Amino acid sequence: MSGDATAAFGTGELLCSLRWNDDGQCAEVIDQTKLPHVLEWAQLCSLESYCHAINAMQVRGAPLIGITAAFGLAQAIARDPSDASIRHARTALLATRPTAVNLRWALDHISMAINDLDKALRAAQALASAQRLRNDDIQVCANIGQNGLGLLTNLSQGDVLNVMTHCNAGWLATIAWGTALSPVYQAHTAGIDLHVWVSETRPRNQGMNLTAWELQRAGVPCTVVADSACGQLMRDRLVDCVIVGTDRTAANGDVCNKIGTYLKALAARDNQIPFYVALPTSTIDWQCASGDDIPIEQRDTDELLFADGVNDSGERQRLRVGAATVRAQNPAFDITPASMVGALITEHGVVEASVDGLLSLRENS
Ligand code: MRU
């Protein structure tokens, strides 16, 4: 495994979210549906297992979804490099989750890398491209962290810096570092005294289950709060800035991220608290003029009506919370208008969330 040295932070064992097992010729991913109670790796050895991992959210987070799909396509090509088989694998992977534009971006990347190649050469090239995407992601996220570090340094006045985040945009959502959490990790490493408010992120609890787990392993002080507590924390002046990730950013700077992000942006604006979005440029969808063009993923209402956890003996349990007869709806993402985003923190620099801000990135990337 290469390129993992930068994933080292905190006191925990060195980890990254996805690794390639050369011996087994398969990818291994941390099964995020088991966290924070069990750290378990899932082996992805067939197209079906890749599709399942993304669809069932064993892996999630826009950059990791893309990279996992890239390995899935590479493995499908190794099995059968014919055009028909590649088309089939690409279609299946693309259908796994609808929001993260990195999925399409990563699949396009692999397709372009092998397009003009003889069938005999496709497998090796596809795997090399997937590995390059993985290694690049580590560097991209490290750069996001460096660029965001400047913002956090400016905000830190010597007292503890209180950062709020939502969902999980840490290294579990990428390969290493993360997007929104990368500046946090780099600030922590630089000796800035900080504390993170982690909103639980109902209904799947990515904040409580993943972000708090990551931060604790890294030794970054954090506190989990109910999603509905975040506005009051801001009113009480307990939050210095909010940083979140994004699954898709429209060409005008509107941001699509985990449901509940918009409410945080509203509360941040009402309390004059900076609201930042951290993203790799692969998350920009140039074909979407605004957030209105981004379809909102609707997920199974069981995610809302059932709770998942472990009992006192550590056994996994699923409990019905909502009445069996109640009607429910489960939108998984929302749109935060560009006007509410203080800045976009990217691997190429910090820019305004606007058409001009994004175009300046396009010129640089
Ligand atoms: O449904 P999820 O858990 O895949 O949603 C993830 C998010 O909303 C993250 O904030 C986003 O992907 C950015 S990850 C760096």
GROMACS .gro file of C-alpha atoms and ligand atoms in nm:
model
  380
    1MET     CA    1   0.000   0.000   0.000
    2SER     CA    2   0.143   0.338  -0.089
    3GLY     CA    3   0.075   0.699  -0.006
    4ASP     CA    4  -0.062   0.642   0.343
    5ALA     CA    5   0.195   0.823   0.550
    6THR     CA    6  -0.012   1.141   0.554
    7ALA     CA    7  -0.303   0.959   0.715
    8ALA     CA    8  -0.110   0.948   1.041
    9PHE     CA    9  -0.264   1.162   1.305
   10GLY     CA   10  -0.350   1.114   1.666
   11THR     CA   11  -0.270   0.822   1.883
   12GLY     CA   12  -0.470   0.550   1.707
   13GLU     CA   13  -0.331   0.288   1.469
   14LEU     CA   14  -0.256   0.430   1.124
   15LEU     CA   15  -0.571   0.383   0.918
   16CYS     CA   16  -0.722   0.484   0.590
   17SER     CA   17  -1.070   0.409   0.461
   18LEU     CA   18  -0.980   0.193   0.156
   19ARG     CA   19  -0.673  -0.012   0.070
   20TRP     CA   20  -0.588  -0.237  -0.220
   21ASN     CA   21  -0.488  -0.593  -0.139
   22ASP     CA   22  -0.246  -0.697  -0.413
   23ASP     CA   23  -0.243  -1.062  -0.303
   24GLY     CA   24  -0.619  -1.102  -0.293
   25GLN     CA   25  -0.666  -0.868  -0.592
   26CYS     CA   26  -0.950  -0.696  -0.411
   27ALA     CA   27  -1.017  -0.373  -0.226
   28GLU     CA   28  -1.065  -0.368   0.149
   29VAL     CA   29  -1.279  -0.097   0.306
   30ILE     CA   30  -1.368  -0.012   0.661
   31ASP     CA   31  -1.731  -0.119   0.697
   32GLN     CA   32  -1.875   0.211   0.820
   33THR     CA   33  -2.212   0.059   0.905
   34LYS     CA   34  -2.038  -0.115   1.199
   35LEU     CA   35  -1.877   0.194   1.351
   36PRO     CA   36  -1.831   0.316   1.618
   37HIS     CA   37  -1.880  -0.018   1.792
   38VAL     CA   38  -1.674  -0.250   1.571
   39LEU     CA   39  -1.383  -0.175   1.339
   40GLU     CA   40  -1.416  -0.431   1.063
   41TRP     CA   41  -1.285  -0.448   0.707
   42ALA     CA   42  -1.507  -0.564   0.421
   43GLN     CA   43  -1.348  -0.734   0.119
   44LEU     CA   44  -1.473  -0.612  -0.216
   45CYS     CA   45  -1.396  -0.875  -0.477
   46SER     CA   46  -1.686  -0.862  -0.724
   47LEU     CA   47  -1.889  -0.595  -0.900
   48GLU     CA   48  -2.184  -0.688  -0.679
   49SER     CA   49  -1.984  -0.636  -0.361
   50TYR     CA   50  -1.872  -0.289  -0.475
   51CYS     CA   51  -2.227  -0.191  -0.565
   52HIS     CA   52  -2.353  -0.323  -0.234
   53ALA     CA   53  -2.080  -0.140  -0.036
   54ILE     CA   54  -2.179   0.195  -0.186
   55ASN     CA   55  -2.554   0.137  -0.185
   56ALA     CA   56  -2.568   0.003   0.171
   57MET     CA   57  -2.327   0.277   0.285
   58GLN     CA   58  -2.046   0.054   0.404
   59VAL     CA   59  -1.855   0.329   0.228
   60ARG     CA   60  -2.001   0.676   0.197
   61GLY     CA   61  -1.888   1.034   0.159
   62ALA     CA   62  -1.850   1.179  -0.191
   63PRO     CA   63  -1.475   1.127  -0.253
   64LEU     CA   64  -1.470   0.773  -0.111
   65ILE     CA   65  -1.778   0.674  -0.311
   66GLY     CA   66  -1.594   0.783  -0.627
   67ILE     CA   67  -1.271   0.603  -0.548
   68THR     CA   68  -1.450   0.284  -0.444
   69ALA     CA   69  -1.642   0.286  -0.772
   70ALA     CA   70  -1.315   0.337  -0.962
   71PHE     CA   71  -1.171   0.020  -0.806
   72GLY     CA   72  -1.500  -0.159  -0.875
   73LEU     CA   73  -1.481  -0.070  -1.243
   74ALA     CA   74  -1.114  -0.166  -1.256
   75GLN     CA   75  -1.192  -0.504  -1.107
   76ALA     CA   76  -1.481  -0.561  -1.347
   77ILE     CA   77  -1.245  -0.480  -1.634
   78ALA     CA   78  -0.990  -0.730  -1.500
   79ARG     CA   79  -1.262  -0.995  -1.512
   80ASP     CA   80  -1.390  -0.905  -1.858
   81PRO     CA   81  -1.239  -0.617  -2.059
   82SER     CA   82  -1.502  -0.622  -2.334
   83ASP     CA   83  -1.690  -0.300  -2.414
   84ALA     CA   84  -2.024  -0.455  -2.321
   85SER     CA   85  -1.901  -0.570  -1.981
   86ILE     CA   86  -1.745  -0.230  -1.907
   87ARG     CA   87  -2.072  -0.058  -2.000
   88HIS     CA   88  -2.265  -0.293  -1.774
   89ALA     CA   89  -2.030  -0.237  -1.477
   90ARG     CA   90  -2.032   0.140  -1.524
   91THR     CA   91  -2.412   0.152  -1.534
   92ALA     CA   92  -2.442  -0.064  -1.222
   93LEU     CA   93  -2.192   0.145  -1.026
   94LEU     CA   94  -2.343   0.474  -1.138
   95ALA     CA   95  -2.683   0.365  -1.009
   96THR     CA   96  -2.562   0.297  -0.653
   97ARG     CA   97  -2.606   0.651  -0.515
   98PRO     CA   98  -2.744   0.955  -0.693
   99THR     CA   99  -2.594   1.263  -0.526
  100ALA     CA  100  -2.215   1.248  -0.508
  101VAL     CA  101  -2.090   1.375  -0.843
  102ASN     CA  102  -1.750   1.223  -0.764
  103LEU     CA  103  -1.902   0.889  -0.858
  104ARG     CA  104  -1.950   0.991  -1.221
  105TRP     CA  105  -1.620   1.182  -1.219
  106ALA     CA  106  -1.421   0.878  -1.104
  107LEU     CA  107  -1.591   0.639  -1.347
  108ASP     CA  108  -1.526   0.883  -1.633
  109HIS     CA  109  -1.165   0.898  -1.526
  110ILE     CA  110  -1.121   0.521  -1.555
  111SER     CA  111  -1.318   0.502  -1.881
  112MET     CA  112  -1.104   0.772  -2.039
  113ALA     CA  113  -0.782   0.604  -1.925
  114ILE     CA  114  -0.864   0.280  -2.108
  115ASN     CA  115  -1.076   0.406  -2.397
  116ASP     CA  116  -0.825   0.370  -2.677
  117LEU     CA  117  -0.645   0.070  -2.536
  118ASP     CA  118  -0.633  -0.281  -2.666
  119LYS     CA  119  -0.844  -0.514  -2.445
  120ALA     CA  120  -0.533  -0.697  -2.319
  121LEU     CA  121  -0.395  -0.374  -2.172
  122ARG     CA  122  -0.713  -0.241  -2.013
  123ALA     CA  123  -0.706  -0.418  -1.676
  124ALA     CA  124  -0.360  -0.302  -1.572
  125GLN     CA  125  -0.427   0.053  -1.685
  126ALA     CA  126  -0.764   0.070  -1.506
  127LEU     CA  127  -0.617  -0.052  -1.178
  128ALA     CA  128  -0.324   0.189  -1.206
  129SER     CA  129  -0.571   0.475  -1.267
  130ALA     CA  130  -0.781   0.377  -0.965
  131GLN     CA  131  -0.470   0.367  -0.750
  132ARG     CA  132  -0.365   0.708  -0.881
  133LEU     CA  133  -0.707   0.851  -0.792
  134ARG     CA  134  -0.668   0.709  -0.442
  135ASN     CA  135  -0.322   0.854  -0.393
  136ASP     CA  136  -0.420   1.189  -0.543
  137ASP     CA  137  -0.712   1.211  -0.302
  138ILE     CA  138  -0.473   1.197  -0.008
  139GLN     CA  139  -0.274   1.491  -0.144
  140VAL     CA  140  -0.586   1.686  -0.244
  141CYS     CA  141  -0.730   1.653   0.107
  142ALA     CA  142  -0.398   1.748   0.265
  143ASN     CA  143  -0.400   2.064   0.051
  144ILE     CA  144  -0.759   2.144   0.154
  145GLY     CA  145  -0.640   2.119   0.513
  146GLN     CA  146  -0.349   2.355   0.452
  147ASN     CA  147  -0.576   2.608   0.282
  148GLY     CA  148  -0.837   2.587   0.557
  149LEU     CA  149  -0.574   2.612   0.827
  150GLY     CA  150  -0.524   2.979   0.739
  151LEU     CA  151  -0.891   3.051   0.808
  152LEU     CA  152  -0.882   2.871   1.142
  153THR     CA  153  -0.556   3.043   1.241
  154ASN     CA  154  -0.717   3.382   1.174
  155LEU     CA  155  -1.022   3.293   1.382
  156SER     CA  156  -0.824   3.159   1.675
  157GLN     CA  157  -0.776   3.436   1.928
  158GLY     CA  158  -0.582   3.237   2.184
  159ASP     CA  159  -0.896   3.095   2.345
  160VAL     CA  160  -1.028   2.753   2.249
  161LEU     CA  161  -1.155   2.765   1.891
  162ASN     CA  162  -1.500   2.608   1.865
  163VAL     CA  163  -1.569   2.455   1.525
  164MET     CA  164  -1.905   2.300   1.438
  165THR     CA  165  -1.939   2.031   1.172
  166HIS     CA  166  -2.221   1.818   1.033
  167CYS     CA  167  -2.232   1.461   0.902
  168ASN     CA  168  -1.891   1.309   0.835
  169ALA     CA  169  -1.646   1.484   0.606
  170GLY     CA  170  -1.337   1.338   0.769
  171TRP     CA  171  -1.094   1.073   0.649
  172LEU     CA  172  -1.369   0.811   0.657
  173ALA     CA  173  -1.540   1.005   0.377
  174THR     CA  174  -1.220   1.028   0.172
  175ILE     CA  175  -0.903   0.818   0.193
  176ALA     CA  176  -0.714   1.023   0.449
  177TRP     CA  177  -0.748   1.365   0.616
  178GLY     CA  178  -1.103   1.435   0.495
  179THR     CA  179  -1.236   1.762   0.359
  180ALA     CA  180  -1.411   1.959   0.637
  181LEU     CA  181  -1.202   1.784   0.903
  182SER     CA  182  -0.870   1.825   0.725
  183PRO     CA  183  -0.824   2.188   0.844
  184VAL     CA  184  -0.928   2.072   1.192
  185TYR     CA  185  -0.664   1.797   1.196
  186GLN     CA  186  -0.400   2.033   1.062
  187ALA     CA  187  -0.491   2.302   1.318
  188HIS     CA  188  -0.473   2.042   1.594
  189THR     CA  189  -0.133   1.927   1.468
  190ALA     CA  190  -0.019   2.291   1.452
  191GLY     CA  191  -0.101   2.329   1.820
  192ILE     CA  192  -0.419   2.539   1.788
  193ASP     CA  193  -0.639   2.470   2.087
  194LEU     CA  194  -0.970   2.364   1.937
  195HIS     CA  195  -1.289   2.181   2.014
  196VAL     CA  196  -1.543   2.041   1.767
  197TRP     CA  197  -1.920   2.041   1.806
  198VAL     CA  198  -2.039   1.731   1.623
  199SER     CA  199  -2.405   1.727   1.526
  200GLU     CA  200  -2.541   1.375   1.543
  201THR     CA  201  -2.679   1.386   1.183
  202ARG     CA  202  -3.010   1.209   1.201
  203PRO     CA  203  -3.128   0.977   1.074
  204ARG     CA  204  -2.808   0.775   1.005
  205ASN     CA  205  -2.598   0.947   1.271
  206GLN     CA  206  -2.281   0.991   1.067
  207GLY     CA  207  -2.176   1.270   1.305
  208MET     CA  208  -2.212   1.070   1.622
  209ASN     CA  209  -2.100   0.736   1.478
  210LEU     CA  210  -1.819   0.841   1.245
  211THR     CA  211  -1.702   1.198   1.304
  212ALA     CA  212  -1.686   1.169   1.683
  213TRP     CA  213  -1.508   0.832   1.646
  214GLU     CA  214  -1.248   0.982   1.412
  215LEU     CA  215  -1.189   1.290   1.623
  216GLN     CA  216  -1.155   1.089   1.943
  217ARG     CA  217  -0.897   0.858   1.783
  218ALA     CA  218  -0.701   1.164   1.678
  219GLY     CA  219  -0.720   1.318   2.022
  220VAL     CA  220  -0.922   1.619   1.904
  221PRO     CA  221  -1.164   1.731   2.179
  222CYS     CA  222  -1.522   1.701   2.059
  223THR     CA  223  -1.879   1.696   2.186
  224VAL     CA  224  -2.177   1.533   2.019
  225VAL     CA  225  -2.500   1.734   2.019
  226ALA     CA  226  -2.847   1.674   1.880
  227ASP     CA  227  -2.899   1.833   1.540
  228SER     CA  228  -3.168   2.053   1.686
  229ALA     CA  229  -2.927   2.196   1.949
  230CYS     CA  230  -2.698   2.363   1.697
  231GLY     CA  231  -2.890   2.690   1.656
  232GLN     CA  232  -2.898   2.754   2.029
  233LEU     CA  233  -2.523   2.682   2.059
  234MET     CA  234  -2.466   2.951   1.798
  235ARG     CA  235  -2.694   3.199   1.979
  236ASP     CA  236  -2.497   3.129   2.298
  237ARG     CA  237  -2.174   3.229   2.115
  238LEU     CA  238  -2.029   2.881   2.163
  239VAL     CA  239  -1.943   2.838   1.796
  240ASP     CA  240  -1.667   3.031   1.614
  241CYS     CA  241  -1.722   2.879   1.272
  242VAL     CA  242  -1.901   2.599   1.091
  243ILE     CA  243  -1.720   2.377   0.837
  244VAL     CA  244  -1.900   2.112   0.636
  245GLY     CA  245  -1.830   1.905   0.326
  246THR     CA  246  -2.039   1.872   0.012
  247ASP     CA  247  -2.151   1.596  -0.221
  248ARG     CA  248  -2.211   1.823  -0.514
  249THR     CA  249  -2.147   2.191  -0.570
  250ALA     CA  250  -2.333   2.370  -0.849
  251ALA     CA  251  -2.155   2.606  -1.087
  252ASN     CA  252  -2.298   2.909  -0.901
  253GLY     CA  253  -2.162   2.792  -0.563
  254ASP     CA  254  -2.484   2.642  -0.424
  255VAL     CA  255  -2.391   2.345  -0.209
  256CYS     CA  256  -2.565   2.010  -0.176
  257ASN     CA  257  -2.474   1.834   0.148
  258LYS     CA  258  -2.624   1.612   0.417
  259ILE     CA  259  -2.975   1.704   0.527
  260GLY     CA  260  -2.955   1.957   0.808
  261THR     CA  261  -2.669   2.156   0.653
  262TYR     CA  262  -2.904   2.430   0.532
  263LEU     CA  263  -3.047   2.482   0.880
  264LYS     CA  264  -2.696   2.528   1.017
  265ALA     CA  265  -2.618   2.782   0.748
  266LEU     CA  266  -2.935   2.973   0.834
  267ALA     CA  267  -2.849   2.979   1.204
  268ALA     CA  268  -2.488   3.075   1.128
  269ARG     CA  269  -2.601   3.367   0.912
  270ASP     CA  270  -2.844   3.489   1.176
  271ASN     CA  271  -2.562   3.486   1.432
  272GLN     CA  272  -2.287   3.626   1.204
  273ILE     CA  273  -2.082   3.307   1.233
  274PRO     CA  274  -1.858   3.212   0.937
  275PHE     CA  275  -1.993   2.913   0.744
  276TYR     CA  276  -1.735   2.735   0.528
  277VAL     CA  277  -1.762   2.444   0.286
  278ALA     CA  278  -1.455   2.229   0.215
  279LEU     CA  279  -1.439   2.032  -0.109
  280PRO     CA  280  -1.214   1.878  -0.369
  281THR     CA  281  -1.282   2.033  -0.710
  282SER     CA  282  -1.398   1.687  -0.826
  283THR     CA  283  -1.717   1.766  -0.631
  284ILE     CA  284  -1.810   2.056  -0.858
  285ASP     CA  285  -2.081   1.971  -1.108
  286TRP     CA  286  -2.028   2.218  -1.392
  287GLN     CA  287  -2.341   2.085  -1.560
  288CYS     CA  288  -2.559   2.206  -1.271
  289ALA     CA  289  -2.615   2.579  -1.306
  290SER     CA  290  -2.762   2.602  -0.956
  291GLY     CA  291  -2.869   2.386  -0.664
  292ASP     CA  292  -3.217   2.369  -0.815
  293ASP     CA  293  -3.076   2.127  -1.074
  294ILE     CA  294  -2.957   1.879  -0.810
  295PRO     CA  295  -3.209   1.603  -0.735
  296ILE     CA  296  -3.250   1.529  -0.365
  297GLU     CA  297  -3.187   1.164  -0.274
  298GLN     CA  298  -3.488   1.013  -0.097
  299ARG     CA  299  -3.391   0.717   0.120
  300ASP     CA  300  -3.577   0.433   0.287
  301THR     CA  301  -3.796   0.566   0.569
  302ASP     CA  302  -3.683   0.273   0.787
  303GLU     CA  303  -3.368   0.481   0.849
  304LEU     CA  304  -3.593   0.724   1.033
  305LEU     CA  305  -3.835   0.485   1.195
  306PHE     CA  306  -3.580   0.236   1.334
  307ALA     CA  307  -3.278   0.287   1.560
  308ASP     CA  308  -2.964   0.080   1.532
  309GLY     CA  309  -2.711   0.019   1.809
  310VAL     CA  310  -2.563  -0.229   2.053
  311ASN     CA  311  -2.706  -0.353   2.381
  312ASP     CA  312  -2.512  -0.373   2.709
  313SER     CA  313  -2.361  -0.704   2.596
  314GLY     CA  314  -2.228  -0.542   2.280
  315GLU     CA  315  -2.476  -0.725   2.056
  316ARG     CA  316  -2.611  -0.534   1.762
  317GLN     CA  317  -2.981  -0.450   1.785
  318ARG     CA  318  -3.235  -0.278   1.569
  319LEU     CA  319  -3.540  -0.130   1.735
  320ARG     CA  320  -3.854   0.018   1.590
  321VAL     CA  321  -3.894   0.375   1.716
  322GLY     CA  322  -4.175   0.517   1.502
  323ALA     CA  323  -4.520   0.362   1.497
  324ALA     CA  324  -4.565   0.103   1.223
  325THR     CA  325  -4.855   0.305   1.085
  326VAL     CA  326  -4.694   0.648   1.075
  327ARG     CA  327  -4.619   0.814   0.741
  328ALA     CA  328  -4.258   0.928   0.701
  329GLN     CA  329  -4.027   1.088   0.447
  330ASN     CA  330  -3.648   1.074   0.440
  331PRO     CA  331  -3.472   1.330   0.219
  332ALA     CA  332  -3.098   1.269   0.259
  333PHE     CA  333  -2.951   1.597   0.131
  334ASP     CA  334  -3.036   1.965   0.115
  335ILE     CA  335  -2.920   2.270  -0.075
  336THR     CA  336  -2.746   2.561   0.092
  337PRO     CA  337  -2.753   2.872  -0.129
  338ALA     CA  338  -2.416   3.017  -0.224
  339SER     CA  339  -2.512   3.347  -0.056
  340MET     CA  340  -2.491   3.172   0.283
  341VAL     CA  341  -2.148   3.018   0.224
  342GLY     CA  342  -1.865   3.233   0.357
  343ALA     CA  343  -1.602   3.061   0.144
  344LEU     CA  344  -1.523   2.739  -0.041
  345ILE     CA  345  -1.204   2.573   0.081
  346THR     CA  346  -1.052   2.370  -0.202
  347GLU     CA  347  -0.721   2.204  -0.283
  348HIS     CA  348  -0.638   2.502  -0.506
  349GLY     CA  349  -0.719   2.771  -0.252
  350VAL     CA  350  -1.003   2.946  -0.072
  351VAL     CA  351  -1.254   3.106  -0.308
  352GLU     CA  352  -1.590   3.285  -0.297
  353ALA     CA  353  -1.896   3.064  -0.342
  354SER     CA  354  -2.000   3.226  -0.671
  355VAL     CA  355  -1.979   3.175  -1.045
  356ASP     CA  356  -1.661   3.386  -1.054
  357GLY     CA  357  -1.507   3.207  -0.756
  358LEU     CA  358  -1.562   2.868  -0.914
  359LEU     CA  359  -1.446   2.983  -1.256
  360SER     CA  360  -1.117   3.095  -1.102
  361LEU     CA  361  -1.073   2.736  -0.987
  362ARG     CA  362  -1.151   2.596  -1.329
  363GLU     CA  363  -0.872   2.808  -1.470
  364ASN     CA  364  -0.629   2.678  -1.206
  365SER     CA  365  -0.721   2.310  -1.217
  366MRU     O1  366  -2.490   1.009   0.296
  366MRU     P1  367  -2.343   1.027   0.316
  366MRU     O2  368  -2.296   0.982   0.450
  366MRU     O3  369  -2.264   0.968   0.203
  366MRU     O4  370  -2.322   1.183   0.312
  366MRU     C1  371  -2.193   1.236   0.320
  366MRU     C2  372  -2.192   1.383   0.332
  366MRU     O5  373  -2.294   1.447   0.332
  366MRU     C3  374  -2.056   1.449   0.339
  366MRU     O6  375  -2.069   1.572   0.404
  366MRU     C4  376  -2.006   1.475   0.197
  366MRU     O7  377  -2.002   1.358   0.123
  366MRU     C5  378  -1.872   1.533   0.199
  366MRU     S1  379  -1.751   1.410   0.232
  366MRU     C6  380  -1.598   1.465   0.226
   0.00000   0.00000   0.00000
